[in-house]
């Protein structure tokens, strides 16, 4: 035994795998190798050489080295026993092996502890049973933590997805803002150019008019100047000559008569309206431009909220129409529907009256109405808080909480639906604005903020119709 203890693990290690020998074989060169290691070495080298000294083996199947095999098994067994003994803990008080578990004190004890006064009438159980019970207890406690971890991981994944979506939203929104402002900038540039052109055209007209007037004045001045010079020449003659000949001839001449006629001409005057109408061009300029801007702008009473749209819905760039498409990768934020293909308006209604029209001509599956702010948006619970009129499978129906669906009949397919909510009076009405036909009316005392709700089950858009807007000036009374 003493000799065995002096031997190390290296003495029982295979030179090929460096592990304890397993089925060692003895080669003719006296070296030993694991049987499996030898076969693999020979297959790899394609020769029958010894892995240690490279001498060729005289046998294709070397015999098992039984002595070495037995020594290896004994070594492994003793090592295991030594490890087991070293791992055993002893009672700190009695230096005995800890073999029991005190259920009352929840601690490991030895046999001496069990019989001591301290543990009188206590309940004990074997260590392995106590460990099993505690493991099961921890496993039971671990399951909720594991479930909680899954929830946190899922929410984190949603947060990561949301963060990416926020960047995409910001980039898309910025691009849309730039495009919309570019339309306004272009309108203003065109309007500026048109108004400057009008000023220059008036300048050209007024300048031409003044040029013609100036030319006319120049001609009159030239005629008058000629007459004056002629008369002045006659006046300068000698008295006898002037009175005898010049005056008589001059008085009867056309020059004299013409000069006298020119003296009776009406005095020249400035033309009225000759100046640029500055007030016409500058007066209320910004207001007039704003007034004309109505030609390119639209106002829609209801704007759709993309953060509420179910993943199979696609909204238009101006957020006024919705259509059905393939499912998109969108964050599962609390505001978003995850079942029915719904989308809400951005702003809710909690007072007054609001009205909006929807163009449903191209949709063969739609639902319009209002939903309470607190209504469930996940799963199928959304139906509990909505008042709607729908069209599906060529049938019109009305739906409201706690009531069975009511079938509505019409002579022809509706093309436009008007929804009007009078929140204060608790009245929600539906009508056809094209034919001024009443469709259905709900009465209910609304206590929450109500949101217009839209469903479209086709790939053709359901559109909210813009209303006519105008710029109006109110005079003081």
Coordinates of C-alpha atoms in Angstrom, one line a residue:
X1 CA 0.0 0.0 0.0
X2 CA 2.9 2.3 0.9
X3 CA 4.4 1.9 -2.6
X4 CA 1.0 2.6 -4.2
X5 CA 0.7 5.8 -2.3
X6 CA 4.1 6.9 -3.5
X7 CA 3.0 6.5 -7.2
X8 CA 1.5 9.5 -8.9
X9 CA -1.2 9.8 -11.5
X10 CA 1.4 10.3 -14.2
X11 CA 2.7 6.7 -13.6
X12 CA -0.8 5.4 -14.7
X13 CA -1.3 7.8 -17.7
X14 CA -1.3 6.7 -21.3
X15 CA 1.4 8.5 -23.4
X16 CA -1.1 9.2 -26.1
X17 CA -4.3 10.5 -24.4
X18 CA -2.5 11.5 -21.1
X19 CA -5.4 10.0 -19.2
X20 CA -5.5 7.0 -16.9
X21 CA -5.0 3.8 -18.9
X22 CA -8.2 2.2 -20.3
X23 CA -7.6 -1.4 -21.4
X24 CA -3.8 -1.0 -21.7
X25 CA -2.0 -3.3 -24.2
X26 CA 1.6 -4.3 -24.0
X27 CA 3.7 -3.8 -27.2
X28 CA 6.8 -5.8 -28.1
X29 CA 9.0 -2.8 -27.1
X30 CA 7.6 -3.1 -23.6
X31 CA 5.6 0.2 -23.8
X32 CA 1.9 0.2 -22.8
X33 CA -0.8 2.2 -24.6
X34 CA -4.6 2.3 -24.3
X35 CA -6.1 -0.1 -26.8
X36 CA -8.3 2.5 -28.4
X37 CA -5.4 5.1 -28.6
X38 CA -3.2 2.5 -30.3
X39 CA -5.7 1.7 -32.9
X40 CA -6.4 5.4 -33.7
X41 CA -2.7 6.1 -33.9
X42 CA -2.1 3.2 -36.3
X43 CA -5.0 4.3 -38.5
X44 CA -3.7 7.8 -38.6
X45 CA -0.1 6.9 -39.3
X46 CA -0.9 4.0 -41.6
X47 CA 1.8 1.9 -39.8
X48 CA 2.2 -0.5 -36.8
X49 CA 4.8 1.6 -35.0
X50 CA 4.9 2.3 -31.2
X51 CA 3.6 5.8 -30.4
X52 CA 6.5 6.2 -27.9
X53 CA 9.7 4.8 -29.5
X54 CA 8.4 4.3 -33.1
X55 CA 9.6 0.7 -33.2
X56 CA 7.4 -1.5 -35.3
X57 CA 5.2 -3.9 -33.4
X58 CA 5.6 -7.6 -34.0
X59 CA 1.9 -8.2 -33.4
X60 CA -1.2 -6.8 -35.0
X61 CA -3.2 -7.3 -31.8
X62 CA -1.0 -6.7 -28.8
X63 CA -2.2 -8.5 -25.5
X64 CA -3.9 -6.7 -22.7
X65 CA -1.5 -5.7 -19.9
X66 CA -3.5 -7.1 -17.0
X67 CA -1.2 -6.1 -14.3
X68 CA -1.2 -2.5 -15.3
X69 CA -5.0 -2.6 -15.8
X70 CA -5.5 -3.8 -12.3
X71 CA -3.2 -1.2 -10.9
X72 CA -5.0 1.5 -12.8
X73 CA -8.4 0.4 -11.5
X74 CA -7.1 0.2 -7.9
X75 CA -5.6 3.7 -8.3
X76 CA -8.8 5.1 -9.6
X77 CA -10.8 3.5 -6.8
X78 CA -8.4 4.8 -4.1
X79 CA -8.4 8.3 -5.5
X80 CA -12.1 8.3 -5.5
X81 CA -12.2 7.2 -1.9
X82 CA -9.7 9.8 -0.9
X83 CA -11.7 12.5 -2.7
X84 CA -14.9 11.4 -1.0
X85 CA -13.3 11.3 2.4
X86 CA -11.8 14.8 1.9
X87 CA -15.1 16.1 0.8
X88 CA -17.0 14.9 3.9
X89 CA -17.6 17.7 6.4
X90 CA -17.3 17.1 10.2
X91 CA -19.4 18.5 13.0
X92 CA -17.6 21.6 14.4
X93 CA -18.6 20.7 17.9
X94 CA -18.1 16.9 18.1
X95 CA -15.7 16.3 15.1
X96 CA -18.1 13.6 13.9
X97 CA -19.4 13.1 10.3
X98 CA -22.5 15.1 9.5
X99 CA -25.1 12.4 8.7
X100 CA -28.5 14.0 9.5
X101 CA -30.6 17.1 9.0
X102 CA -32.5 18.7 11.8
X103 CA -35.8 19.8 10.4
X104 CA -36.7 22.1 13.4
X105 CA -33.3 23.9 13.4
X106 CA -32.7 23.5 9.7
X107 CA -29.1 22.5 10.1
X108 CA -26.8 19.5 9.5
X109 CA -26.0 17.5 12.7
X110 CA -24.0 14.4 13.7
X111 CA -25.3 11.4 15.7
X112 CA -24.0 13.0 18.9
X113 CA -25.9 16.2 18.2
X114 CA -29.0 14.2 17.6
X115 CA -28.9 12.6 21.1
X116 CA -27.9 15.9 22.8
X117 CA -30.3 17.9 25.0
X118 CA -30.3 20.7 22.4
X119 CA -32.1 18.6 19.8
X120 CA -34.6 16.9 22.2
X121 CA -37.9 16.0 20.5
X122 CA -36.6 17.4 17.2
X123 CA -37.4 15.8 13.9
X124 CA -34.5 14.5 11.8
X125 CA -34.1 13.1 8.3
X126 CA -31.3 11.8 6.1
X127 CA -29.2 14.4 4.3
X128 CA -30.1 13.2 0.9
X129 CA -33.8 13.5 1.6
X130 CA -33.4 16.9 3.1
X131 CA -31.4 18.0 0.1
X132 CA -34.0 16.7 -2.2
X133 CA -36.8 18.5 -0.4
X134 CA -34.9 21.7 -0.3
X135 CA -34.1 21.4 -4.0
X136 CA -37.7 20.9 -4.8
X137 CA -38.6 23.9 -2.7
X138 CA -36.1 26.0 -4.5
X139 CA -37.2 24.7 -7.9
X140 CA -40.8 25.7 -6.9
X141 CA -39.5 29.1 -6.0
X142 CA -37.4 29.3 -9.1
X143 CA -40.2 28.8 -11.6
X144 CA -41.9 32.2 -10.9
X145 CA -38.5 33.8 -11.2
X146 CA -37.9 32.0 -14.5
X147 CA -41.3 33.1 -15.8
X148 CA -40.5 36.7 -14.6
X149 CA -37.2 36.5 -16.4
X150 CA -39.0 35.5 -19.6
X151 CA -41.3 38.5 -19.2
X152 CA -38.4 40.9 -18.7
X153 CA -36.5 39.4 -21.7
X154 CA -39.6 39.8 -23.8
X155 CA -40.2 43.4 -22.7
X156 CA -36.5 44.2 -23.3
X157 CA -36.8 42.7 -26.8
X158 CA -39.8 45.0 -27.3
X159 CA -37.9 47.9 -25.9
X160 CA -35.0 47.2 -28.3
X161 CA -37.5 46.9 -31.2
X162 CA -39.2 50.1 -30.0
X163 CA -36.0 52.0 -29.9
X164 CA -35.2 51.0 -33.5
X165 CA -38.8 51.9 -34.5
X166 CA -38.5 55.3 -32.8
X167 CA -35.4 56.1 -35.0
X168 CA -37.3 55.0 -38.1
X169 CA -40.4 57.0 -37.1
X170 CA -38.2 60.1 -36.5
X171 CA -36.4 59.8 -39.8
X172 CA -39.7 59.2 -41.7
X173 CA -41.5 62.1 -39.9
X174 CA -38.6 64.4 -40.6
X175 CA -38.7 63.5 -44.2
X176 CA -42.4 64.1 -44.4
X177 CA -42.1 67.5 -42.6
X178 CA -39.5 68.6 -45.1
X179 CA -41.6 67.5 -48.1
X180 CA -44.7 69.3 -46.7
X181 CA -42.7 72.5 -46.0
X182 CA -41.1 72.2 -49.5
X183 CA -44.6 72.4 -50.9
X184 CA -45.3 75.5 -48.8
X185 CA -41.9 77.0 -49.8
X186 CA -42.6 76.3 -53.5
X187 CA -46.1 77.9 -53.2
X188 CA -44.5 81.0 -51.5
X189 CA -41.8 81.2 -54.1
X190 CA -44.4 81.0 -56.9
X191 CA -46.6 83.5 -55.2
X192 CA -43.6 85.8 -54.6
X193 CA -42.6 85.6 -58.3
X194 CA -46.2 86.3 -59.4
X195 CA -46.6 89.3 -57.2
X196 CA -43.2 90.7 -58.2
X197 CA -44.1 90.1 -61.8
X198 CA -47.4 92.1 -61.3
X199 CA -45.4 95.0 -59.8
X200 CA -43.0 95.0 -62.7
X201 CA -45.8 94.8 -65.2
X202 CA -47.5 97.8 -63.7
X203 CA -44.1 99.6 -63.6
X204 CA -43.7 99.0 -67.3
X205 CA -47.2 100.2 -68.1
X206 CA -46.9 103.3 -65.9
X207 CA -43.4 104.0 -67.3
X208 CA -44.7 103.7 -70.8
X209 CA -47.6 106.0 -70.1
X210 CA -45.3 108.6 -68.6
X211 CA -42.9 108.3 -71.5
X212 CA -45.7 109.1 -73.9
X213 CA -46.9 112.0 -71.8
X214 CA -43.3 113.3 -71.6
X215 CA -43.0 113.1 -75.4
X216 CA -46.2 114.9 -75.9
X217 CA -45.1 117.7 -73.5
X218 CA -41.8 117.9 -75.4
X219 CA -43.7 118.5 -78.7
X220 CA -45.9 121.2 -77.2
X221 CA -42.8 122.9 -75.7
X222 CA -41.0 122.8 -79.1
X223 CA -44.0 124.4 -80.9
X224 CA -44.4 127.1 -78.2
X225 CA -40.7 127.8 -78.3
X226 CA -40.7 128.2 -82.1
X227 CA -43.6 130.6 -81.9
X228 CA -42.0 132.6 -79.2
X229 CA -38.8 133.0 -81.1
X230 CA -40.6 134.1 -84.2
X231 CA -42.5 136.8 -82.4
X232 CA -39.5 137.9 -80.5
X233 CA -37.7 138.4 -83.9
X234 CA -40.5 140.6 -85.2
X235 CA -40.7 142.6 -82.0
X236 CA -37.0 143.5 -82.3
X237 CA -37.5 145.3 -85.7
X238 CA -37.3 149.2 -86.1
X239 CA -40.5 151.0 -85.1
X240 CA -41.4 152.2 -88.6
X241 CA -40.7 148.9 -90.2
X242 CA -42.4 147.0 -87.4
X243 CA -45.5 149.2 -87.7
X244 CA -45.6 149.5 -91.5
X245 CA -44.8 146.0 -92.6
X246 CA -44.0 143.5 -89.9
X247 CA -46.9 144.1 -87.5
X248 CA -49.4 144.2 -90.4
X249 CA -48.0 141.0 -92.0
X250 CA -47.5 139.3 -88.7
X251 CA -51.0 140.1 -87.5
X252 CA -52.5 138.5 -90.7
X253 CA -50.0 135.6 -90.7
X254 CA -50.6 131.9 -89.8
X255 CA -47.7 132.1 -87.3
X256 CA -49.5 134.8 -85.3
X257 CA -52.8 133.1 -85.5
X258 CA -51.2 129.8 -84.4
X259 CA -49.4 131.5 -81.5
X260 CA -52.7 133.1 -80.4
X261 CA -54.4 129.7 -80.6
X262 CA -51.6 128.1 -78.5
X263 CA -52.2 130.7 -75.8
X264 CA -55.8 129.5 -75.5
X265 CA -54.8 125.8 -75.1
X266 CA -55.7 124.2 -71.8
X267 CA -52.8 124.1 -69.3
X268 CA -51.2 120.6 -69.1
X269 CA -51.7 118.5 -66.0
X270 CA -50.4 115.2 -64.5
X271 CA -52.2 112.0 -65.2
X272 CA -54.3 110.5 -62.4
X273 CA -53.2 107.0 -61.2
X274 CA -49.8 107.4 -62.7
X275 CA -48.0 106.0 -59.7
X276 CA -47.6 102.4 -58.7
X277 CA -50.5 101.1 -56.6
X278 CA -48.2 100.2 -53.7
X279 CA -51.2 99.6 -51.3
X280 CA -52.6 97.1 -53.8
X281 CA -49.4 95.1 -53.8
X282 CA -48.5 95.4 -50.1
X283 CA -51.8 95.8 -48.3
X284 CA -52.5 92.7 -46.1
X285 CA -49.9 90.9 -48.2
X286 CA -49.4 88.0 -45.8
X287 CA -53.1 87.6 -45.2
X288 CA -53.9 87.5 -48.9
X289 CA -51.2 84.9 -49.5
X290 CA -52.5 82.9 -46.5
X291 CA -56.0 83.2 -48.0
X292 CA -54.8 81.9 -51.4
X293 CA -53.0 79.1 -49.6
X294 CA -56.4 77.4 -49.3
X295 CA -55.9 76.2 -52.8
X296 CA -53.1 73.8 -51.8
X297 CA -54.0 72.9 -48.2
X298 CA -56.7 70.5 -46.8
X299 CA -58.1 70.1 -43.3
X300 CA -59.2 66.7 -42.1
X301 CA -61.3 66.7 -38.8
X302 CA -59.9 63.3 -37.8
X303 CA -56.2 62.2 -38.1
X304 CA -55.3 58.5 -37.6
X305 CA -52.7 57.5 -35.0
X306 CA -50.1 55.1 -36.4
X307 CA -49.1 54.0 -32.9
X308 CA -52.5 52.4 -32.5
X309 CA -52.7 50.7 -35.9
X310 CA -52.8 46.9 -35.9
X311 CA -49.7 45.4 -37.6
X312 CA -51.7 44.5 -40.8
X313 CA -52.9 48.1 -41.4
X314 CA -51.0 50.6 -43.5
X315 CA -51.7 54.3 -43.2
X316 CA -51.3 56.9 -45.9
X317 CA -48.5 59.5 -45.6
X318 CA -50.9 62.2 -44.5
X319 CA -52.6 59.8 -41.9
X320 CA -56.0 60.2 -43.5
X321 CA -56.6 56.8 -45.0
X322 CA -56.0 53.1 -44.1
X323 CA -55.8 49.9 -46.0
X324 CA -55.2 46.2 -45.1
X325 CA -51.9 44.5 -46.1
X326 CA -49.4 41.9 -44.9
X327 CA -48.3 42.0 -41.2
X328 CA -45.5 44.4 -40.5
X329 CA -42.8 44.2 -37.8
X330 CA -44.0 46.8 -35.3
X331 CA -43.4 47.3 -31.6
X332 CA -46.1 45.8 -29.4
X333 CA -46.7 49.0 -27.5
X334 CA -49.6 49.3 -25.1
X335 CA -51.6 51.6 -27.4
X336 CA -51.5 49.2 -30.4
X337 CA -54.3 46.7 -31.3
X338 CA -52.9 43.2 -31.7
X339 CA -56.0 41.3 -32.9
X340 CA -58.8 43.1 -34.8
X341 CA -57.5 45.3 -37.7
X342 CA -58.4 48.6 -36.0
X343 CA -56.8 52.0 -35.8
X344 CA -57.9 55.0 -33.6
X345 CA -57.8 58.7 -34.2
X346 CA -55.0 60.7 -32.6
X347 CA -57.3 62.9 -30.6
X348 CA -60.2 61.9 -28.4
X349 CA -63.5 63.6 -27.7
X350 CA -64.7 64.4 -24.2
X351 CA -67.0 67.4 -24.9
X352 CA -69.0 69.1 -27.6
X353 CA -69.8 67.8 -31.0
X354 CA -67.5 66.4 -33.7
X355 CA -68.4 65.1 -37.2
X356 CA -66.3 63.3 -39.8
X357 CA -67.0 61.6 -43.1
X358 CA -65.4 58.3 -44.3
X359 CA -65.2 57.3 -48.0
X360 CA -66.1 53.5 -47.9
X361 CA -66.9 53.1 -51.6
X362 CA -63.8 50.8 -52.3
X363 CA -64.0 48.8 -49.1
X364 CA -65.9 45.5 -48.8
X365 CA -65.3 45.1 -45.1
X366 CA -65.3 48.1 -42.8
X367 CA -66.3 49.3 -39.3
X368 CA -66.8 52.9 -38.1
X369 CA -67.7 54.4 -34.8
X370 CA -66.2 55.3 -31.5
X371 CA -64.3 53.5 -28.6
X372 CA -63.8 54.4 -25.0
X373 CA -60.3 55.4 -23.9
X374 CA -60.1 52.5 -21.4
X375 CA -61.4 49.8 -23.7
X376 CA -59.0 46.8 -24.1
X377 CA -56.9 46.8 -27.2
X378 CA -55.2 43.4 -26.8
X379 CA -56.9 40.2 -27.6
X380 CA -60.6 40.0 -28.4
X381 CA -61.8 42.3 -25.5
X382 CA -61.9 45.4 -27.8
X383 CA -65.6 44.7 -28.6
X384 CA -66.6 45.6 -25.1
X385 CA -66.1 49.4 -25.5
X386 CA -67.2 50.3 -29.0
X387 CA -70.3 51.7 -30.7
X388 CA -70.0 51.0 -34.4
X389 CA -71.7 50.4 -37.7
X390 CA -70.1 47.8 -40.0
X391 CA -70.3 46.3 -43.4
X392 CA -69.2 42.7 -44.0
X393 CA -70.4 39.9 -46.3
X394 CA -72.6 42.4 -48.0
X395 CA -74.6 43.1 -44.7
X396 CA -74.8 46.3 -42.7
X397 CA -75.0 45.9 -38.9
X398 CA -74.8 48.1 -35.8
X399 CA -72.9 47.0 -32.7
X400 CA -72.9 48.3 -29.1
X401 CA -71.8 47.0 -25.7
X402 CA -74.3 44.6 -24.1
X403 CA -76.5 44.5 -27.2
X404 CA -76.9 42.0 -30.0
X405 CA -75.9 43.1 -33.5
X406 CA -78.8 44.8 -35.3
X407 CA -79.2 44.2 -39.1
X408 CA -79.5 47.4 -41.2
X409 CA -81.0 47.3 -44.7
X410 CA -80.5 49.7 -47.6
X411 CA -81.5 49.8 -51.2
X412 CA -78.0 50.3 -52.5
X413 CA -74.4 50.1 -51.3
X414 CA -73.3 53.1 -49.3
X415 CA -70.4 55.1 -50.6
X416 CA -69.9 57.6 -47.8
X417 CA -70.6 57.4 -44.1
X418 CA -71.0 60.5 -41.8
X419 CA -70.3 59.9 -38.1
X420 CA -71.4 62.6 -35.6
X421 CA -70.8 62.4 -31.9
X422 CA -72.6 64.7 -29.6
X423 CA -70.7 63.8 -26.4
X424 CA -72.6 66.2 -24.1
X425 CA -76.0 64.8 -25.2
X426 CA -74.9 61.2 -25.4
X427 CA -75.8 60.8 -29.0
X428 CA -73.8 59.0 -31.8
X429 CA -75.5 59.1 -35.2
X430 CA -74.6 57.7 -38.6
X431 CA -75.9 59.0 -41.9
X432 CA -75.3 59.0 -45.7
X433 CA -74.2 62.6 -46.5
X434 CA -74.6 62.0 -50.3
X435 CA -78.3 61.3 -50.0
X436 CA -79.0 62.8 -46.6
X437 CA -80.2 59.5 -45.4
X438 CA -80.3 58.5 -41.7
X439 CA -78.5 55.1 -41.0
X440 CA -78.5 54.6 -37.2
X441 CA -78.3 56.4 -33.9
X442 CA -77.0 55.3 -30.5
X443 CA -77.9 56.9 -27.3
X444 CA -75.6 56.5 -24.3
X445 CA -74.3 58.6 -21.4
X446 CA -70.6 58.9 -22.2
X447 CA -68.3 59.4 -19.2
X448 CA -64.9 58.8 -20.8
X449 CA -62.9 60.3 -23.6
X450 CA -64.1 58.7 -26.9
X451 CA -61.8 58.0 -29.8
X452 CA -63.0 57.6 -33.4
X453 CA -62.3 54.0 -34.5
X454 CA -61.8 52.5 -38.0
X455 CA -61.5 49.0 -39.4
X456 CA -60.7 48.2 -43.0
X457 CA -60.4 44.6 -44.1
X458 CA -59.4 45.2 -47.8
X459 CA -56.3 46.4 -49.5
X460 CA -58.1 49.4 -51.0
X461 CA -58.0 52.5 -48.9
X462 CA -60.8 53.7 -46.5
X463 CA -60.4 57.4 -46.5
X464 CA -61.4 60.2 -44.2
X465 CA -62.9 63.0 -46.3
X466 CA -61.3 66.5 -45.9
X467 CA -63.7 69.3 -45.1
X468 CA -63.9 72.7 -46.9
X469 CA -62.1 75.4 -45.0
X470 CA -62.0 79.1 -45.5
X471 CA -60.3 82.2 -44.2
X472 CA -62.9 84.6 -42.8
X473 CA -62.6 88.2 -41.6
X474 CA -65.0 89.4 -38.9
X475 CA -65.8 93.1 -38.8
X476 CA -66.2 94.9 -35.5
X477 CA -69.8 95.7 -34.8

